[in-house]
């Protein structure tokens, strides 16, 4: 979509600055059409509309849309009631005339709106004592709007709020002073008793929810979206009274001119930060969302606790049951209200965090569970009085609510492919309920909405939307077939080797038979009815067309994304194999599933082993069946074609061979998690190949399979992940495996898949040492006579220490023996070392001993891995421990600028800027070459480097932010003594004086 939320919001602010309400309303309309607005933005929209429509008719319509978008926001309901209170004076006379004509009593004006607000909010939103209590102000506003209903509102407040009811008694007493509210002393005493009893029960059963409310408040404070503690609704009262005082001079004016809103809403919006602030602007993120989800979980647990308590009382003796009958009824009513409170809490969370995907997902899942009847029945076993029983009216209401929530979800989170998938699921729910006939175009409309929106972030999200549509239509096809051929639902389980029914003698036991025999599959052989058969055939064709549309989209939108086409073909192949072809195609020479399995394994190279495993699983499990030619129809059986029963084993063998030739080899040392998963899948594929040949192949085919598997697994070590390794057993097959290869498969008794010979490595190392000794001997013959004399003197010195060397060698040989006892292949090398020890102590004889002593036998010298590395091009170098590289410098930056900037990090050895080389002569003495805008700084201490790295992107020189990284080269090659410090440590004046 070609719009920007930020740009439109800026246009609204500019319209406010220019005092152009008409322009602002146009931008509001554009914004509300394309995306979901926030609660405070809706209020500002309605306030701006009053300058164009002083009658508040347009504002009323706007607020109707607002409370439909965010029914969990108390602030929206307060403003709506305040407007209704003001507008009611204009229509009050007309409503009274209509009531007199039809003889009905509709209640005070706006009372329906109040009931909608209480039903949406459930009157249960609590608050901490230190925070502004919007719900308390809503009840007080209700008393002001509907004084004749004040007693009922006070009772609702007492049964709902935990905080704020401390002053309810005094408010009731003040209300009794006005005859318009209450009449009679009896009503006063009765209301006080009811309110006091409700307060006690709320304190008894709802105090446990306070901790969750506190967690929500803390999360909102951390994300700066909570109303400030200094904010108070009573501070913004009196707007109506001021207007009355101003208009009191002219008492003959109409009532319309003397009625205004109870609160100053312009001041309230300004106090909350306006549309540029964060409060009520949908700025809540994961902290607040998680707090609300824990709140909802706590409510569910509390419902379970109260339900168990009611059940325990219900199963008690009837004599004791009459004593607590009133309390049980109140708890049952409380459970029902808490069950509704879960929905209102979801709505409240969404009003604060409308862009958090997980909130919408959990909300939709909750509504779907309620629709499917997964919520427990409310009431102590008396199901007739339960309000949770599903009726057609409630089902229709839930479906409408689901549609509303799902549409709002994708409007607030257009980036979520999962939420578009839930929209498709709701289309199926509407079809199941019989509200309309499912058409594939209904699913494709959701796909087009998601794609054209332009908010899906990745290629995978685009593909997932198409796949959700295809899977939804596939589920619907299976449900239709299940309804037409069985009395069970599609998602029910059915055991294959049991028969439902009773014995012929009418006994109460099930029929018994041997497992796996006499399976009555003939009862499913009946064809579908005419209309249902035609509908299924049409839907099968539609599903294929949807897959073709997805393929066309991928080829056009992402032509180089072969992984996406592989994923699509995999789902397409499974649909053809297990759903479409069995339902639509008759027995013929072609197989559509094979076509798409072939496309799947060829779409992305190298092919994944799991793709081949799915392909092979389909081929080996497919039955090419027909009905036996029996004269009696009752004796007909389903049999497989004999030729195909044998041919498919050849097909499978060929698929295994193709799979191993098309898979890749992975670098184990640098393998990622996906590559490790790939290697595990390859090992499973090889194991299944060997098991297949052992079960259905011959010795020749098993020999060929073993050689192929050995070659494929030659580069994979014994353990490539933390999961248990998969060992390919080849029992008693030493003649099957090719032991002449250097890398061989393990025979029976071996625990490794590949046996890497240490002997070859040791022999190569020994030959290398011998060649080095020969080179040294040859080189010593070419040196001058003086050097030869020096060599002879060194030999004599070595002969004097020969006895000590022999002792050292004996100790070294003992170490060698300890190591080589674990490797039988090192015996030959041990003998060669012993032979060398028995020779004369020449330089050639001693040198190998020095090499062995230096690095030890059979062990290559291991260099310590550097703590930090610097990548230059494709190579990595160890980072210099004292030097950093500074880039993005201004061209006028000098060396001393770097020194001054980084001096707080620690003592500096040298700081220099890279400059271009100046060739030739004739340059002035003070000429400075052009800077390369980068340099090096070398410190004296390692900690200084860490401090300097923290300055990257934080500080700047000459109005340019610098970038600091590690360097692989020092700033100065050799640091002269005494240059590390201005006063080198140990050489200062005081130190030198003390040394004297």
Short mmCIF file of N, CA, C and O in Angstrom, two decimals, residues 353-435:
data_model
loop_
_atom_site.label_atom_id
_atom_site.label_comp_id
_atom_site.label_asym_id
_atom_site.label_seq_id
_atom_site.Cartn_x
_atom_site.Cartn_y
_atom_site.Cartn_z
N UNK A 353 -1.50 -3.02 23.26
CA UNK A 353 -0.45 -3.63 22.42
C UNK A 353 -1.07 -4.16 21.13
O UNK A 353 -1.09 -5.39 20.91
N UNK A 354 -1.60 -3.31 20.26
CA UNK A 354 -2.30 -3.81 19.07
C UNK A 354 -1.40 -4.45 18.03
O UNK A 354 -1.88 -5.17 17.16
N UNK A 355 -0.11 -4.21 18.08
CA UNK A 355 0.79 -4.72 17.04
C UNK A 355 1.56 -5.97 17.49
O UNK A 355 2.45 -6.41 16.76
N UNK A 356 1.23 -6.54 18.64
CA UNK A 356 1.91 -7.74 19.12
C UNK A 356 1.14 -8.96 18.60
O UNK A 356 -0.02 -9.18 18.95
N UNK A 357 1.80 -9.75 17.78
CA UNK A 357 1.15 -10.87 17.08
C UNK A 357 0.63 -11.93 18.04
O UNK A 357 -0.48 -12.45 17.87
N UNK A 358 1.40 -12.27 19.07
CA UNK A 358 1.05 -13.38 19.94
C UNK A 358 -0.26 -13.12 20.68
O UNK A 358 -1.01 -14.06 20.99
N UNK A 359 -0.58 -11.86 20.98
CA UNK A 359 -1.84 -11.55 21.65
C UNK A 359 -3.03 -11.94 20.78
O UNK A 359 -3.99 -12.56 21.24
N UNK A 360 -2.97 -11.56 19.50
CA UNK A 360 -4.06 -11.90 18.60
C UNK A 360 -4.19 -13.41 18.43
O UNK A 360 -5.30 -13.96 18.36
N UNK A 361 -3.05 -14.09 18.33
CA UNK A 361 -3.09 -15.55 18.14
C UNK A 361 -3.74 -16.23 19.34
O UNK A 361 -4.62 -17.10 19.20
N UNK A 362 -3.32 -15.85 20.55
CA UNK A 362 -3.91 -16.45 21.75
C UNK A 362 -5.40 -16.12 21.87
O UNK A 362 -6.20 -16.97 22.30
N UNK A 363 -5.77 -14.91 21.50
CA UNK A 363 -7.17 -14.49 21.56
C UNK A 363 -8.02 -15.34 20.60
O UNK A 363 -9.09 -15.86 20.97
N UNK A 364 -7.55 -15.51 19.37
CA UNK A 364 -8.29 -16.31 18.40
C UNK A 364 -8.36 -17.77 18.82
O UNK A 364 -9.40 -18.43 18.65
N UNK A 365 -7.29 -18.30 19.36
CA UNK A 365 -7.32 -19.69 19.84
C UNK A 365 -8.33 -19.86 20.97
O UNK A 365 -9.02 -20.88 21.04
N UNK A 366 -8.43 -18.88 21.85
CA UNK A 366 -9.41 -18.95 22.95
C UNK A 366 -10.83 -18.96 22.39
O UNK A 366 -11.67 -19.78 22.82
N UNK A 367 -11.12 -18.10 21.43
CA UNK A 367 -12.46 -18.06 20.86
C UNK A 367 -12.79 -19.34 20.11
O UNK A 367 -13.93 -19.82 20.14
N UNK A 368 -11.80 -19.91 19.43
CA UNK A 368 -12.04 -21.17 18.73
C UNK A 368 -12.31 -22.32 19.70
O UNK A 368 -13.14 -23.19 19.42
N UNK A 369 -11.62 -22.32 20.84
CA UNK A 369 -11.90 -23.34 21.86
C UNK A 369 -13.32 -23.19 22.41
O UNK A 369 -14.01 -24.19 22.65
N UNK A 370 -13.75 -21.96 22.61
CA UNK A 370 -15.13 -21.74 23.07
C UNK A 370 -16.12 -22.19 22.00
O UNK A 370 -17.15 -22.81 22.30
N UNK A 371 -15.81 -21.93 20.73
CA UNK A 371 -16.71 -22.33 19.65
C UNK A 371 -16.83 -23.84 19.56
O UNK A 371 -17.92 -24.37 19.32
N UNK A 372 -15.74 -24.55 19.78
CA UNK A 372 -15.76 -26.00 19.68
C UNK A 372 -16.20 -26.68 20.98
O UNK A 372 -16.16 -27.91 21.07
N UNK A 373 -16.57 -25.87 21.99
CA UNK A 373 -17.08 -26.46 23.22
C UNK A 373 -16.02 -27.05 24.11
O UNK A 373 -16.31 -27.94 24.91
N UNK A 374 -14.78 -26.58 24.01
CA UNK A 374 -13.70 -27.12 24.83
C UNK A 374 -13.64 -26.48 26.20
O UNK A 374 -12.90 -26.94 27.07
N UNK A 375 -14.38 -25.39 26.41
CA UNK A 375 -14.43 -24.78 27.74
C UNK A 375 -15.32 -25.61 28.64
O UNK A 375 -16.37 -26.12 28.20
N UNK A 376 -14.99 -25.79 29.93
CA UNK A 376 -15.82 -26.61 30.82
C UNK A 376 -17.17 -25.97 31.10
O UNK A 376 -17.32 -24.75 31.05
N UNK A 377 -18.16 -26.82 31.39
CA UNK A 377 -19.47 -26.32 31.74
C UNK A 377 -19.44 -25.60 33.08
O UNK A 377 -18.74 -26.01 34.00
N UNK A 378 -20.20 -24.54 33.17
CA UNK A 378 -20.23 -23.74 34.39
C UNK A 378 -21.47 -24.11 35.19
O UNK A 378 -22.56 -24.24 34.67
N UNK A 379 -21.30 -24.24 36.47
CA UNK A 379 -22.41 -24.62 37.35
C UNK A 379 -22.21 -26.02 37.86
O UNK A 379 -21.81 -26.91 37.13
N UNK A 380 -22.51 -26.25 39.11
CA UNK A 380 -22.20 -27.51 39.75
C UNK A 380 -22.97 -28.67 39.21
O UNK A 380 -23.82 -29.25 39.88
N UNK A 381 -22.70 -29.04 37.98
CA UNK A 381 -23.30 -30.20 37.36
C UNK A 381 -24.69 -29.96 36.82
O UNK A 381 -25.26 -30.82 36.15
N UNK A 382 -25.29 -28.82 37.04
CA UNK A 382 -26.64 -28.53 36.54
C UNK A 382 -26.51 -27.94 35.15
O UNK A 382 -26.45 -26.74 34.97
N UNK A 383 -26.46 -28.81 34.14
CA UNK A 383 -26.18 -28.36 32.79
C UNK A 383 -27.36 -27.59 32.20
O UNK A 383 -27.20 -26.80 31.28
N UNK A 384 -28.57 -27.81 32.71
CA UNK A 384 -29.72 -27.09 32.16
C UNK A 384 -29.64 -25.61 32.45
O UNK A 384 -30.08 -24.79 31.66
N UNK A 385 -29.08 -25.26 33.61
CA UNK A 385 -28.96 -23.86 33.98
C UNK A 385 -27.66 -23.24 33.50
O UNK A 385 -27.43 -22.07 33.75
N UNK A 386 -26.83 -24.02 32.86
CA UNK A 386 -25.53 -23.50 32.46
C UNK A 386 -25.67 -22.57 31.26
O UNK A 386 -26.41 -22.83 30.33
N UNK A 387 -24.91 -21.51 31.30
CA UNK A 387 -24.91 -20.56 30.19
C UNK A 387 -23.84 -20.89 29.16
O UNK A 387 -23.69 -20.20 28.18
N UNK A 388 -23.08 -21.95 29.41
CA UNK A 388 -22.03 -22.32 28.48
C UNK A 388 -22.51 -23.31 27.43
O UNK A 388 -21.75 -23.72 26.57
N UNK A 389 -23.75 -23.79 27.54
CA UNK A 389 -24.24 -24.73 26.54
C UNK A 389 -24.31 -24.03 25.20
O UNK A 389 -24.84 -22.93 25.06
N UNK A 390 -23.79 -24.70 24.16
CA UNK A 390 -23.72 -24.10 22.84
C UNK A 390 -25.08 -24.19 22.16
O UNK A 390 -25.67 -25.26 22.06
N UNK A 391 -25.58 -23.08 21.71
CA UNK A 391 -26.84 -23.01 20.99
C UNK A 391 -26.58 -22.37 19.62
O UNK A 391 -25.55 -21.73 19.43
N UNK A 392 -27.50 -22.55 18.67
CA UNK A 392 -27.28 -21.91 17.36
C UNK A 392 -27.11 -20.40 17.46
O UNK A 392 -26.31 -19.81 16.72
N UNK A 393 -27.83 -19.78 18.39
CA UNK A 393 -27.69 -18.33 18.53
C UNK A 393 -26.29 -17.95 19.03
O UNK A 393 -25.66 -17.02 18.51
N UNK A 394 -25.81 -18.70 20.04
CA UNK A 394 -24.48 -18.41 20.56
C UNK A 394 -23.40 -18.74 19.53
O UNK A 394 -22.39 -18.04 19.44
N UNK A 395 -23.61 -19.81 18.76
CA UNK A 395 -22.64 -20.14 17.72
C UNK A 395 -22.55 -19.03 16.68
O UNK A 395 -21.45 -18.64 16.26
N UNK A 396 -23.71 -18.52 16.27
CA UNK A 396 -23.71 -17.42 15.30
C UNK A 396 -23.02 -16.18 15.87
O UNK A 396 -22.26 -15.50 15.17
N UNK A 397 -23.27 -15.91 17.14
CA UNK A 397 -22.64 -14.75 17.77
C UNK A 397 -21.13 -14.91 17.86
O UNK A 397 -20.36 -13.97 17.63
N UNK A 398 -20.70 -16.13 18.20
CA UNK A 398 -19.25 -16.39 18.28
C UNK A 398 -18.58 -16.28 16.91
O UNK A 398 -17.46 -15.78 16.80
N UNK A 399 -19.26 -16.74 15.88
CA UNK A 399 -18.68 -16.65 14.54
C UNK A 399 -18.53 -15.19 14.11
O UNK A 399 -17.52 -14.82 13.51
N UNK A 400 -19.53 -14.38 14.43
CA UNK A 400 -19.41 -12.95 14.12
C UNK A 400 -18.26 -12.32 14.90
O UNK A 400 -17.47 -11.51 14.36
N UNK A 401 -18.12 -12.70 16.16
CA UNK A 401 -17.03 -12.18 16.97
C UNK A 401 -15.67 -12.65 16.42
O UNK A 401 -14.70 -11.88 16.38
N UNK A 402 -15.60 -13.90 15.98
CA UNK A 402 -14.36 -14.41 15.39
C UNK A 402 -14.00 -13.65 14.13
O UNK A 402 -12.83 -13.29 13.91
N UNK A 403 -14.97 -13.39 13.28
CA UNK A 403 -14.71 -12.63 12.07
C UNK A 403 -14.19 -11.23 12.40
O UNK A 403 -13.24 -10.74 11.77
N UNK A 404 -14.81 -10.61 13.38
CA UNK A 404 -14.41 -9.26 13.76
C UNK A 404 -12.98 -9.24 14.30
O UNK A 404 -12.17 -8.39 13.92
N UNK A 405 -12.66 -10.18 15.19
CA UNK A 405 -11.33 -10.22 15.78
C UNK A 405 -10.27 -10.55 14.72
O UNK A 405 -9.19 -9.95 14.68
N UNK A 406 -10.58 -11.50 13.83
CA UNK A 406 -9.61 -11.88 12.80
C UNK A 406 -9.34 -10.73 11.84
O UNK A 406 -8.18 -10.50 11.44
N UNK A 407 -10.37 -10.01 11.44
CA UNK A 407 -10.16 -8.87 10.53
C UNK A 407 -9.38 -7.76 11.21
O UNK A 407 -8.51 -7.13 10.59
N UNK A 408 -9.66 -7.52 12.49
CA UNK A 408 -8.88 -6.51 13.22
C UNK A 408 -7.43 -6.95 13.40
O UNK A 408 -6.51 -6.13 13.42
N UNK A 409 -7.23 -8.26 13.54
CA UNK A 409 -5.87 -8.77 13.75
C UNK A 409 -4.98 -8.49 12.54
O UNK A 409 -3.86 -8.00 12.68
N UNK A 410 -5.47 -8.82 11.34
CA UNK A 410 -4.64 -8.59 10.15
C UNK A 410 -4.53 -7.11 9.82
O UNK A 410 -3.59 -6.69 9.13
N UNK A 411 -5.46 -6.32 10.31
CA UNK A 411 -5.37 -4.87 10.10
C UNK A 411 -4.30 -4.24 10.98
O UNK A 411 -3.59 -3.33 10.56
N UNK A 412 -4.16 -4.76 12.19
CA UNK A 412 -3.12 -4.26 13.10
C UNK A 412 -1.78 -4.93 12.88
O UNK A 412 -0.74 -4.32 13.15
N UNK A 413 -1.77 -6.18 12.44
CA UNK A 413 -0.53 -6.92 12.21
C UNK A 413 -0.51 -7.46 10.77
O UNK A 413 -0.60 -8.67 10.54
N UNK A 414 -0.42 -6.59 9.78
CA UNK A 414 -0.44 -7.07 8.39
C UNK A 414 0.80 -7.83 8.00
O UNK A 414 0.87 -8.35 6.89
N UNK A 415 1.80 -7.89 8.88
CA UNK A 415 3.03 -8.60 8.60
C UNK A 415 2.96 -10.08 8.97
O UNK A 415 3.88 -10.84 8.66
N UNK A 416 1.88 -10.51 9.62
CA UNK A 416 1.80 -11.86 10.18
C UNK A 416 1.08 -12.80 9.22
O UNK A 416 -0.12 -12.65 8.98
N UNK A 417 1.80 -13.75 8.68
CA UNK A 417 1.18 -14.76 7.82
C UNK A 417 0.31 -15.72 8.64
O UNK A 417 -0.67 -16.27 8.12
N UNK A 418 0.63 -15.92 9.91
CA UNK A 418 -0.17 -16.81 10.75
C UNK A 418 -1.57 -16.25 10.97
O UNK A 418 -2.55 -16.99 10.99
N UNK A 419 -1.68 -14.94 11.13
CA UNK A 419 -3.00 -14.34 11.34
C UNK A 419 -3.85 -14.43 10.07
O UNK A 419 -5.07 -14.61 10.15
N UNK A 420 -3.24 -14.33 8.90
CA UNK A 420 -3.99 -14.55 7.67
C UNK A 420 -4.45 -16.01 7.59
O UNK A 420 -5.53 -16.30 7.06
N UNK A 421 -3.64 -16.91 8.12
CA UNK A 421 -4.06 -18.31 8.17
C UNK A 421 -5.26 -18.51 9.07
O UNK A 421 -6.16 -19.32 8.75
N UNK A 422 -5.33 -17.77 10.18
CA UNK A 422 -6.51 -17.87 11.05
C UNK A 422 -7.75 -17.31 10.34
O UNK A 422 -8.87 -17.79 10.57
N UNK A 423 -7.59 -16.30 9.50
CA UNK A 423 -8.73 -15.80 8.73
C UNK A 423 -9.28 -16.88 7.82
O UNK A 423 -10.49 -17.02 7.65
N UNK A 424 -8.38 -17.67 7.22
CA UNK A 424 -8.83 -18.77 6.36
C UNK A 424 -9.53 -19.85 7.19
O UNK A 424 -10.52 -20.45 6.75
N UNK A 425 -9.04 -20.11 8.38
CA UNK A 425 -9.68 -21.10 9.24
C UNK A 425 -11.08 -20.66 9.63
O UNK A 425 -12.00 -21.49 9.73
N UNK A 426 -11.28 -19.37 9.83
CA UNK A 426 -12.62 -18.88 10.18
C UNK A 426 -13.56 -19.00 8.99
O UNK A 426 -14.77 -19.22 9.16
N UNK A 427 -13.02 -18.88 7.77
CA UNK A 427 -13.85 -19.14 6.59
C UNK A 427 -14.35 -20.57 6.60
O UNK A 427 -15.52 -20.84 6.28
N UNK A 428 -13.50 -21.51 7.01
CA UNK A 428 -13.93 -22.91 7.14
C UNK A 428 -14.97 -23.06 8.24
O UNK A 428 -15.93 -23.84 8.10
N UNK A 429 -14.79 -22.36 9.35
CA UNK A 429 -15.76 -22.47 10.44
C UNK A 429 -17.14 -21.96 10.00
O UNK A 429 -18.17 -22.54 10.39
N UNK A 430 -17.17 -20.92 9.20
CA UNK A 430 -18.44 -20.42 8.69
C UNK A 430 -19.10 -21.46 7.79
O UNK A 430 -20.33 -21.65 7.82
N UNK A 431 -18.29 -22.16 6.99
CA UNK A 431 -18.84 -23.20 6.13
C UNK A 431 -19.34 -24.39 6.95
O UNK A 431 -20.37 -24.99 6.64
N UNK A 432 -18.61 -24.76 8.00
CA UNK A 432 -19.06 -25.86 8.85
C UNK A 432 -20.39 -25.55 9.53
O UNK A 432 -21.21 -26.44 9.73
N UNK A 433 -20.56 -24.29 9.93
CA UNK A 433 -21.79 -23.90 10.59
C UNK A 433 -22.95 -23.73 9.61
O UNK A 433 -24.08 -23.47 10.05
N UNK A 434 -22.68 -23.87 8.31
CA UNK A 434 -23.74 -23.74 7.31
C UNK A 434 -24.12 -22.32 6.99
O UNK A 434 -25.18 -22.08 6.40
N UNK A 435 -23.26 -21.36 7.33
CA UNK A 435 -23.57 -19.97 7.04
C UNK A 435 -23.44 -19.66 5.55
O UNK A 435 -24.12 -18.79 5.03
#
